[in-house]
PDB file of C-alpha atoms in Angstrom:
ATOM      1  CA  UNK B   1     -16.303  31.777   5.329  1.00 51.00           C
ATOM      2  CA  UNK B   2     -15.351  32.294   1.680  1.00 51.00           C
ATOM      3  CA  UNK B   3     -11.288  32.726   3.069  1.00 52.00           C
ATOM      4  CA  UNK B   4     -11.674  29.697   5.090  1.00 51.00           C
ATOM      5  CA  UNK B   5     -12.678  27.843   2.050  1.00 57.00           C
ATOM      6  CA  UNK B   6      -9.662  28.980   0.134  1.00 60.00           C
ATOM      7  CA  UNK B   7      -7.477  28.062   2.848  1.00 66.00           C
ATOM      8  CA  UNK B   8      -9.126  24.619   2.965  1.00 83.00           C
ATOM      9  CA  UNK B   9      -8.588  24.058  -0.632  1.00 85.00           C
ATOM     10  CA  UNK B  10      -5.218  25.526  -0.807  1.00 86.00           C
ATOM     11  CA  UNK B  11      -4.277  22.661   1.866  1.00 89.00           C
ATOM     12  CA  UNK B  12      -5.919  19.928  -0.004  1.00 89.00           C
ATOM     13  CA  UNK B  13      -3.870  20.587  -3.132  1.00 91.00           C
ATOM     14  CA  UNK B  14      -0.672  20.724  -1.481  1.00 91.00           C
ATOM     15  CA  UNK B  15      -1.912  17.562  -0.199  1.00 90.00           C
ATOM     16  CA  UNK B  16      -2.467  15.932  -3.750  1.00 90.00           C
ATOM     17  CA  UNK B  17       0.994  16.848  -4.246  1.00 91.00           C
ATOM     18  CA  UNK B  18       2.882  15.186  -2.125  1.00 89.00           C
ATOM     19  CA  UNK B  19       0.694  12.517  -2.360  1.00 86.00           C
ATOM     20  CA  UNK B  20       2.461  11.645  -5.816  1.00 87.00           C
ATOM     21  CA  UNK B  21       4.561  10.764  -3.893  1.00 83.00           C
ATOM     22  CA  UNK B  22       3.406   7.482  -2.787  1.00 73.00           C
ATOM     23  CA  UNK B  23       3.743   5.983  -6.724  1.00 71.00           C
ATOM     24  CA  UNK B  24       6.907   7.771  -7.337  1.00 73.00           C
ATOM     25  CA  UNK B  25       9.772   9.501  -5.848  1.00 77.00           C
ATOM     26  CA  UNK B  26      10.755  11.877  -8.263  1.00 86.00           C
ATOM     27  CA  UNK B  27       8.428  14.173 -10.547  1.00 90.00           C
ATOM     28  CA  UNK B  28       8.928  17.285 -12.770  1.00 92.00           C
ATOM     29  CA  UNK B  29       6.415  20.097 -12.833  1.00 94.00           C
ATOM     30  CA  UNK B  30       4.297  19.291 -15.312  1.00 93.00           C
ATOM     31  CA  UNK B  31       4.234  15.549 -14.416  1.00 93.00           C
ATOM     32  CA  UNK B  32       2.537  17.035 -11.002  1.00 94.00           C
ATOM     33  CA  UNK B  33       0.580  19.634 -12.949  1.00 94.00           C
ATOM     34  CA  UNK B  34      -1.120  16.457 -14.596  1.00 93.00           C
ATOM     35  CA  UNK B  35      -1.682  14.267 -11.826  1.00 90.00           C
ATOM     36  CA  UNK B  36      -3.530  16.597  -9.785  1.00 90.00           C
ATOM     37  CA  UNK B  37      -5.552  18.432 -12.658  1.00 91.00           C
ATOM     38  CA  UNK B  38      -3.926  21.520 -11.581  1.00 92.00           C
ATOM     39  CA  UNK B  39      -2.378  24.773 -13.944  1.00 93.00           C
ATOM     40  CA  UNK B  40       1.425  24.504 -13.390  1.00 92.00           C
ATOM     41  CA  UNK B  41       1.309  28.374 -12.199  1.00 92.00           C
ATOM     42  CA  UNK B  42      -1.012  27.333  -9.081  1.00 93.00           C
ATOM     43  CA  UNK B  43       1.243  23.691  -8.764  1.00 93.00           C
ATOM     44  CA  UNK B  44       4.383  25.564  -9.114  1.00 94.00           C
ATOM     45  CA  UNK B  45       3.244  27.867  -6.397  1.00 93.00           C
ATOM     46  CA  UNK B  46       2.148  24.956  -4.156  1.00 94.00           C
ATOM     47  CA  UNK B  47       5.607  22.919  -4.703  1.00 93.00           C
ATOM     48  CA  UNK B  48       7.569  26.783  -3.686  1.00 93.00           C
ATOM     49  CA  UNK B  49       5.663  26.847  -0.378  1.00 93.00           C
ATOM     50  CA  UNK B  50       6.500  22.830   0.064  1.00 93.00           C
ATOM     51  CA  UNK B  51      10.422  23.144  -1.056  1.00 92.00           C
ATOM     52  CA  UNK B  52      10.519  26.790   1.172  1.00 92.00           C
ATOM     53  CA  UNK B  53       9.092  24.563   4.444  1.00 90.00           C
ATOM     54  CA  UNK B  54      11.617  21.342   3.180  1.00 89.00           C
ATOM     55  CA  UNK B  55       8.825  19.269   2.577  1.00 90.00           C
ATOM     56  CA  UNK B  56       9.903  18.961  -1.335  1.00 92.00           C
ATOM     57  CA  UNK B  57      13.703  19.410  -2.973  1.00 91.00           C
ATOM     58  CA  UNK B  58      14.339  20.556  -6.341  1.00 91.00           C
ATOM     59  CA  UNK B  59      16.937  18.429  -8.269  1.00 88.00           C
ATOM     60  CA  UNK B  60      18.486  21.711 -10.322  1.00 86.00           C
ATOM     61  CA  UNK B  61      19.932  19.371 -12.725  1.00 86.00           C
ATOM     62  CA  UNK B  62      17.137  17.351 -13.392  1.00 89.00           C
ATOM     63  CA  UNK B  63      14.387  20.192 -12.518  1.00 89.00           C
ATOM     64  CA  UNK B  64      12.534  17.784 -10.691  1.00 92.00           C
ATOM     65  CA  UNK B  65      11.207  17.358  -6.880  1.00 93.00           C
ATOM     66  CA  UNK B  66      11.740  14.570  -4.740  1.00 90.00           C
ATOM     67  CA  UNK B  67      10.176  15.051  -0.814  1.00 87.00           C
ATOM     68  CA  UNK B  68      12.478  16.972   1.465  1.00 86.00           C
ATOM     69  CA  UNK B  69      13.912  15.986   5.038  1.00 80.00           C
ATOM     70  CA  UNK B  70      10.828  17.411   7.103  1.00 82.00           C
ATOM     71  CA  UNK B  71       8.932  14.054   5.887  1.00 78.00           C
ATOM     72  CA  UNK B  72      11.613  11.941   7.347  1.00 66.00           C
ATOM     73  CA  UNK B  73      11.406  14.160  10.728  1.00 67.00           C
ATOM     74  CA  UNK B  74       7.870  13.618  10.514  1.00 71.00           C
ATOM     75  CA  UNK B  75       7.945   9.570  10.342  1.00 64.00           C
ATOM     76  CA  UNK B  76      10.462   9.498  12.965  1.00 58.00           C
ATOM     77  CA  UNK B  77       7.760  10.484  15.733  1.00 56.00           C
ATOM     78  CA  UNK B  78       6.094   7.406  14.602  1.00 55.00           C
ATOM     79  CA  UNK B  79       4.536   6.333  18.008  1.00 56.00           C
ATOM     80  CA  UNK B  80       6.287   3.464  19.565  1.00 54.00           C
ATOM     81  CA  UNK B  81       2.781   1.581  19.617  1.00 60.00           C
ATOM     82  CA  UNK B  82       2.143   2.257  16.330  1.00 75.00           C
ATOM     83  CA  UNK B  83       0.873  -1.263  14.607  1.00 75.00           C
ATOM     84  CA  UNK B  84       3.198  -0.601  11.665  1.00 77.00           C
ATOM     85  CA  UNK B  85       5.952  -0.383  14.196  1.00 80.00           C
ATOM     86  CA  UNK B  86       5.008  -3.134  16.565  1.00 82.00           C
ATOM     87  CA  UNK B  87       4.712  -5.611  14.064  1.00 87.00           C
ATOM     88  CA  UNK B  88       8.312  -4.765  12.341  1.00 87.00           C
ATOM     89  CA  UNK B  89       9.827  -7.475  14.537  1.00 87.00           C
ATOM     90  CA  UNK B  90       7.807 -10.319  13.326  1.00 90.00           C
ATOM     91  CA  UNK B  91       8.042  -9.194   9.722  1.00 90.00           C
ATOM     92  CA  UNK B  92      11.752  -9.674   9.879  1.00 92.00           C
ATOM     93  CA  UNK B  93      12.111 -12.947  11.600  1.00 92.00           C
ATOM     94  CA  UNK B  94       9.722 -14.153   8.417  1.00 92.00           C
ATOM     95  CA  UNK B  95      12.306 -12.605   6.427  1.00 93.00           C
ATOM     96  CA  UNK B  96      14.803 -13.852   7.614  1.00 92.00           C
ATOM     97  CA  UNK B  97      12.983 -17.420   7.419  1.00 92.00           C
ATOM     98  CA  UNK B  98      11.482 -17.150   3.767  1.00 93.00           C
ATOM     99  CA  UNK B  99      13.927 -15.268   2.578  1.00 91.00           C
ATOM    100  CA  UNK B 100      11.285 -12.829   0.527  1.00 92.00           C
ATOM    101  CA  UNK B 101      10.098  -8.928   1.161  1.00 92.00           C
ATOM    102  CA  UNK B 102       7.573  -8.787   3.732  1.00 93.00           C
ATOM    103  CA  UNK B 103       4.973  -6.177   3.383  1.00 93.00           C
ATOM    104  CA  UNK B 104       1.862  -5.389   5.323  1.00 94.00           C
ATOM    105  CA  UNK B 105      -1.393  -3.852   4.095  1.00 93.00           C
ATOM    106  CA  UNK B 106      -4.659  -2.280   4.783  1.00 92.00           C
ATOM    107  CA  UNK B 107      -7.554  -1.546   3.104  1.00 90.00           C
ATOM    108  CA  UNK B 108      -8.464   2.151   2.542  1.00 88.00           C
ATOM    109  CA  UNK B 109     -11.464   2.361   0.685  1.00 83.00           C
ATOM    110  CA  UNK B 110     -11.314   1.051  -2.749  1.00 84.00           C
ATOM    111  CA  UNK B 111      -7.513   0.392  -2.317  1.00 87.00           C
ATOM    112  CA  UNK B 112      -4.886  -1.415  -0.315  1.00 90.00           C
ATOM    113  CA  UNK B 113      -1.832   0.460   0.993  1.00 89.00           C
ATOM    114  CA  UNK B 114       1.346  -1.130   2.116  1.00 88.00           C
ATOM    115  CA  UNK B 115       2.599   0.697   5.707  1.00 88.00           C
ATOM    116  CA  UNK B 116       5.103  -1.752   6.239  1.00 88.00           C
ATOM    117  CA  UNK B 117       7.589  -3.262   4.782  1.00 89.00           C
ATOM    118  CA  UNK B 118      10.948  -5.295   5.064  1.00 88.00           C
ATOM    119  CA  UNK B 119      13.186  -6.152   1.905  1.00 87.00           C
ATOM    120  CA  UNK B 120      14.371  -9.090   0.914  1.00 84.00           C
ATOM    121  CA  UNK B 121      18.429  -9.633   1.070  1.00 81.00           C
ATOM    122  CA  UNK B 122      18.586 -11.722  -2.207  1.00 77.00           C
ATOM    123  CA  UNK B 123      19.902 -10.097  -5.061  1.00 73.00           C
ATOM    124  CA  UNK B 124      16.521 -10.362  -7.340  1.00 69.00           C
ATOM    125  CA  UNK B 125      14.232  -9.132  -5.033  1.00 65.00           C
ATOM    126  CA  UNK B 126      10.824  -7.726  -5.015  1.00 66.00           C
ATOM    127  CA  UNK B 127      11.232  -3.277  -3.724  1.00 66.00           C
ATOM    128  CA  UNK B 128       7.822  -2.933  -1.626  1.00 65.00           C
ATOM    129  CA  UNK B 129       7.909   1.094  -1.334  1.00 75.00           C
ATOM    130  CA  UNK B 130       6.154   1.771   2.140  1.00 79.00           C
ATOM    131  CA  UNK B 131       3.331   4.135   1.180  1.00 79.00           C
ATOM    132  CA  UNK B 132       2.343   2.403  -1.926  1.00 80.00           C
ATOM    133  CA  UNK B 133      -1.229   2.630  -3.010  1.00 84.00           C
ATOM    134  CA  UNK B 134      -2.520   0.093  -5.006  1.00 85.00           C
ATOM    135  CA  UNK B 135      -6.126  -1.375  -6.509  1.00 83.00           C
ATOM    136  CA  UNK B 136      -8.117  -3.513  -4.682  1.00 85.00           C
ATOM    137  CA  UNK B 137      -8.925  -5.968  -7.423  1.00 84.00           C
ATOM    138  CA  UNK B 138      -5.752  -8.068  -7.909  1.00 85.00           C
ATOM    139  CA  UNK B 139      -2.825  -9.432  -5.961  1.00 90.00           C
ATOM    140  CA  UNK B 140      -3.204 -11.786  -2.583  1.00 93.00           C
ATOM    141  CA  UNK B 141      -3.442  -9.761  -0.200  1.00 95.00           C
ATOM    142  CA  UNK B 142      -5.900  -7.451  -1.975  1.00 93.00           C
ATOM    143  CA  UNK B 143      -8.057 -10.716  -2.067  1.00 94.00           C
ATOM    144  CA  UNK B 144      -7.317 -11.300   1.677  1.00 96.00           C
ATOM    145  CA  UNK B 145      -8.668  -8.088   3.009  1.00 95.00           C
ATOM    146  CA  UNK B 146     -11.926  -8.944   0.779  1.00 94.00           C
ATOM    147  CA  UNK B 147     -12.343 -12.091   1.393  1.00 94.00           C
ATOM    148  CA  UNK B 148     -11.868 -11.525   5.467  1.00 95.00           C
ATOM    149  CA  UNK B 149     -13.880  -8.333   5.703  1.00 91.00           C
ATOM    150  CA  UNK B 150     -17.390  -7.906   7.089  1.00 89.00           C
ATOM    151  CA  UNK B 151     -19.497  -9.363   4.310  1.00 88.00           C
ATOM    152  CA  UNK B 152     -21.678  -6.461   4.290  1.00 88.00           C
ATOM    153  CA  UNK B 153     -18.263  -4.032   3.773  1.00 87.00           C
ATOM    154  CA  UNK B 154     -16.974  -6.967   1.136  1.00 87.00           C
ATOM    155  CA  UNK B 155     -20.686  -7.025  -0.753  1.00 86.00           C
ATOM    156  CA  UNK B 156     -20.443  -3.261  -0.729  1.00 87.00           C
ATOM    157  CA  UNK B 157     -17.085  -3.245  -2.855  1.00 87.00           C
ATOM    158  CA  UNK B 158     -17.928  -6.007  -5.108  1.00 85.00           C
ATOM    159  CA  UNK B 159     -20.930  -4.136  -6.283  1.00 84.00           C
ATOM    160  CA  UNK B 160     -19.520  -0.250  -6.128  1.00 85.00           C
ATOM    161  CA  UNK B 161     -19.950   1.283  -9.741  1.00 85.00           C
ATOM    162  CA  UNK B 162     -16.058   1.253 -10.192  1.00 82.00           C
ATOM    163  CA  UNK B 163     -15.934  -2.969  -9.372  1.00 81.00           C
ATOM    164  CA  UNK B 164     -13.922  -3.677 -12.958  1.00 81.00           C
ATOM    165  CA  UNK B 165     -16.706  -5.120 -15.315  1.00 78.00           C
ATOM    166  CA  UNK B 166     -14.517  -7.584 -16.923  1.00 80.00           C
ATOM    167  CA  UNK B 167     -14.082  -9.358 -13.367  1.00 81.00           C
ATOM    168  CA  UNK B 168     -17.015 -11.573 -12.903  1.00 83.00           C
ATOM    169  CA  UNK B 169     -18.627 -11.181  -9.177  1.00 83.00           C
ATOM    170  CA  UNK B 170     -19.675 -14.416  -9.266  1.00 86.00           C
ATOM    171  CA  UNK B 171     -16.343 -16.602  -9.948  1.00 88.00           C
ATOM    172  CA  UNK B 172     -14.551 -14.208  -8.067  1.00 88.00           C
ATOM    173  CA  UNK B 173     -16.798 -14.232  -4.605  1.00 89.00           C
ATOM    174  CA  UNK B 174     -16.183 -17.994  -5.822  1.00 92.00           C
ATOM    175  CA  UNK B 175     -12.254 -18.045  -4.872  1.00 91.00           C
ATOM    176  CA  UNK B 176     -12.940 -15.629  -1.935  1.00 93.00           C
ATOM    177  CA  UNK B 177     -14.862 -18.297  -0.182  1.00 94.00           C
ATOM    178  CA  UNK B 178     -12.094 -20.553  -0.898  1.00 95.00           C
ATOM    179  CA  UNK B 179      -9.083 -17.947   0.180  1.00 95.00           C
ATOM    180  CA  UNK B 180     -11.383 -17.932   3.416  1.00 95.00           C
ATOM    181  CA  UNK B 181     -11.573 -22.159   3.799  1.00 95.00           C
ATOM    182  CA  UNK B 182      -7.755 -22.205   3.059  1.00 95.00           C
ATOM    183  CA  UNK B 183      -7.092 -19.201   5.406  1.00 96.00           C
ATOM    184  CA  UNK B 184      -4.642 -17.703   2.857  1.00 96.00           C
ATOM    185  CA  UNK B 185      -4.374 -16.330  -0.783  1.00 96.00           C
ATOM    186  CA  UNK B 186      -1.841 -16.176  -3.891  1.00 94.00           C
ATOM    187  CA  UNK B 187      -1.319 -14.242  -6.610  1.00 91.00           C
ATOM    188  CA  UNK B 188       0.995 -15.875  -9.864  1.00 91.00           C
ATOM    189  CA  UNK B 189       2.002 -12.692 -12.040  1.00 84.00           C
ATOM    190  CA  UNK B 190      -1.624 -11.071 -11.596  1.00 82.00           C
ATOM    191  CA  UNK B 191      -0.627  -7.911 -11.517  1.00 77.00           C
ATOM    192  CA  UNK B 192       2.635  -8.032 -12.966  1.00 80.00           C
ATOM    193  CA  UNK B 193       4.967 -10.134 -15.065  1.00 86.00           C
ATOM    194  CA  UNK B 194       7.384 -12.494 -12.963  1.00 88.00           C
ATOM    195  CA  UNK B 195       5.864 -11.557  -9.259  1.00 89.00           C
ATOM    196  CA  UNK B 196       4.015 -14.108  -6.934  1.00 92.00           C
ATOM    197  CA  UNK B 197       2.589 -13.244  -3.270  1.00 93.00           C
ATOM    198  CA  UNK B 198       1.250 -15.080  -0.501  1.00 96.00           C
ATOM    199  CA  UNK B 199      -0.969 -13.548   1.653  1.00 97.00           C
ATOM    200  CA  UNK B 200      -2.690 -13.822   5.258  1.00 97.00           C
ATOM    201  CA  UNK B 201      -5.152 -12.256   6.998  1.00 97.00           C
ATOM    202  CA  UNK B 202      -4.299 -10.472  10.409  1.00 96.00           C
ATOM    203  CA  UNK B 203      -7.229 -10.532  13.128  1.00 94.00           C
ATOM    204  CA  UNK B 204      -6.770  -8.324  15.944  1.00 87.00           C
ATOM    205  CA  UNK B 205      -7.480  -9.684  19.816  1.00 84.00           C
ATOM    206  CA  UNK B 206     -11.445  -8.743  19.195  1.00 85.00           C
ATOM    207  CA  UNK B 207     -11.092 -10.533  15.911  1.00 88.00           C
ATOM    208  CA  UNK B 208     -11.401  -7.667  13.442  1.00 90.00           C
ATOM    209  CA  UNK B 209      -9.389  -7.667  10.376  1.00 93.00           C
ATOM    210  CA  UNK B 210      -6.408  -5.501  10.410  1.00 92.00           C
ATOM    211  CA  UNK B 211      -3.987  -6.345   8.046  1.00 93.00           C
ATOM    212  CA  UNK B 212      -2.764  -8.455   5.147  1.00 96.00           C
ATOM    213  CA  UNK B 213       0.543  -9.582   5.543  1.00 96.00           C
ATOM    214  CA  UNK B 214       1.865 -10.483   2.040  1.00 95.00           C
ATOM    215  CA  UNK B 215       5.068 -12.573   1.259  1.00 95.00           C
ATOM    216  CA  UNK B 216       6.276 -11.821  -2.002  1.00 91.00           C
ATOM    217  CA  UNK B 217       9.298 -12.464  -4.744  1.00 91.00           C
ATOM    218  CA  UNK B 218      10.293 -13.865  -8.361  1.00 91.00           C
ATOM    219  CA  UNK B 219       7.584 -16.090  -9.533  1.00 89.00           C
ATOM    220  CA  UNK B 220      10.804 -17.975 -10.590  1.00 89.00           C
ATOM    221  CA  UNK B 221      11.482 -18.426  -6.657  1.00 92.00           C
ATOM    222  CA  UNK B 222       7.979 -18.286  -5.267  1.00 91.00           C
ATOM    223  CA  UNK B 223       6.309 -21.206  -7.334  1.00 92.00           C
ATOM    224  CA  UNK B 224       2.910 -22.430  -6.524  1.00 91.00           C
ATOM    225  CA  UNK B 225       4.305 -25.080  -5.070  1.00 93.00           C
ATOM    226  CA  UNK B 226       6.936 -23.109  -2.818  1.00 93.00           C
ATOM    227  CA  UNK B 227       3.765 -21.221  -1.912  1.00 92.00           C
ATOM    228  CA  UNK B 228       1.846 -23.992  -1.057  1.00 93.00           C
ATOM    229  CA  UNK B 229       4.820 -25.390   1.273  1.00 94.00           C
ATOM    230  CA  UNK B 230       5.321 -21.602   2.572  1.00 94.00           C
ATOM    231  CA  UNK B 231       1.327 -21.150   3.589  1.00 95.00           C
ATOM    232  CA  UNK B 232       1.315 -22.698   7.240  1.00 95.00           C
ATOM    233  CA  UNK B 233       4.523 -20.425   8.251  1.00 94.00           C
ATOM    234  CA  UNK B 234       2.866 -17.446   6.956  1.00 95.00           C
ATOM    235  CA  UNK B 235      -0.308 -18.126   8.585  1.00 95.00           C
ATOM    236  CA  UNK B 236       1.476 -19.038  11.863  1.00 94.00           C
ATOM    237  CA  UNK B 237       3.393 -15.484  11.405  1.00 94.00           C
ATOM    238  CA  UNK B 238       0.273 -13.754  10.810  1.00 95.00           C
ATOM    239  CA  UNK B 239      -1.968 -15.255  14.047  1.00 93.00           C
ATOM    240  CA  UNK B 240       1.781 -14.720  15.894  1.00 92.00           C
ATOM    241  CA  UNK B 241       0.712 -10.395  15.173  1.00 91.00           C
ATOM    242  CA  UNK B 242      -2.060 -10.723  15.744  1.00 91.00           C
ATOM    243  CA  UNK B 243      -1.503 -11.429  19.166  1.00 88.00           C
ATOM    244  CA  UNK B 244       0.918  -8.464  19.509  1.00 86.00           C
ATOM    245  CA  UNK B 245      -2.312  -5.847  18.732  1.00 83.00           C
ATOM    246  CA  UNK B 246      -4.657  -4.135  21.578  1.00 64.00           C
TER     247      UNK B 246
END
């Protein structure tokens, strides 16, 4: 029992590693080390076993790691019915409409992660990393997958310990109930400096939330205006998906 513990452990930090990762794609030893609360002797030994199975490379010149080749082998068996997969096509056409990244996310516990994603072509463009975790708390779509959730889930986050105590509940369950009368959401450099999003929720056939699907850019290009203009094609895009999943 006491082994299998080990093992258990060892395979949850080598987990933590790679999953910094998802906020950055290329990290030096003790940059790891202090992410994961780990000694560098046991992270050092974790990121050997990773770069010996290709899972992690080691820059020599920079002394750093970046993830290895087995990842991308890994994503490629991405099932053909996979949501993230199935949805691709629509993302694109809006795209190719808007003329702004497209990204997709879902809530996982206290944060949203982006599993899809399709660039914009423009030269100033907003990079959505696929992968990328971020807080629940700001941006549109974050305040699309609260504001369209079971209200028992949303009540649940809004009063978790961690909630940010400078946000008040009250104004902010305020703009959630209108997000839900407008059927969309927006975000004007919330989270960042000189970024905008639009958001809309994505109901399955049953008429569960899935997904956010986010439209974002320059807050130079994607006014609140623009957005305002923007909302019904995004909305139309998003009930379009959601026709697409079982």
């Amino acid at each position: 029992m006491e082994d299998e513990k080990r093992t258990i452990r060892a395979v949850e930090r080598a987990l933590d590693v790679l999953l910094c990762f998802t906020t950055g794609s290329d990290w030096g030893l003790t940059e790891i080390s202090q992410r994961v609360g780990l000694h560098k002797s046991t992270v050092h030994r974790l990121l050997a076993t990773l770069e010996q199975r290709g899972f992690v490379v080691r820059d020599e010149a920079t002394e750093k790691y970046r993830l290895g080749l087995r990842i991308l082998e890994l994503s490629a068996y991405a099932r053909a019915d996979d949501p993230a997969v199935v949805l691709l096509g629509e993302m694109e056409r809006l795209r190719d409409q808007l003329g702004e990244t497209i990204s997709l996310y879902v809530r996982d516990r206290k944060d949203r992660v982006r599993i899809q994603a399709v660039q914009s072509e423009q030269a100033i463009r907003r990079v959505a990393p696929v992968g990328a975790r971020l807080p629940l708390t700001v941006g549109a779509s974050s305040k699309v997958l609260l504001a369209f959730e079971e209200p028992s889930v949303r009540d649940a986050l809004l009063s978790d310990p961690s909630w940010p105590a400078f946000l008040d509940k009250e104004a902010y369950e305020e703009q959630l109930r209108e997000i839900v009368a407008a059927g969309y959401a927006t975000s004007y450099e919330e989270r960042e400096p000189g970024a905008a999003a639009i958001s809309a929720p994505i109901f399955d056939r049953s008429g569960k939330l899935y997904a956010a699907l986010s439209v974002s850019g320059p807050s130079n290009r994607l006014t609140p205006d623009v957005m305002q203009e923007r909302a019904p094609a995004i909305i139309g895009a998003a009930k379009r998906m959601g026709t697409l999943l079982g």
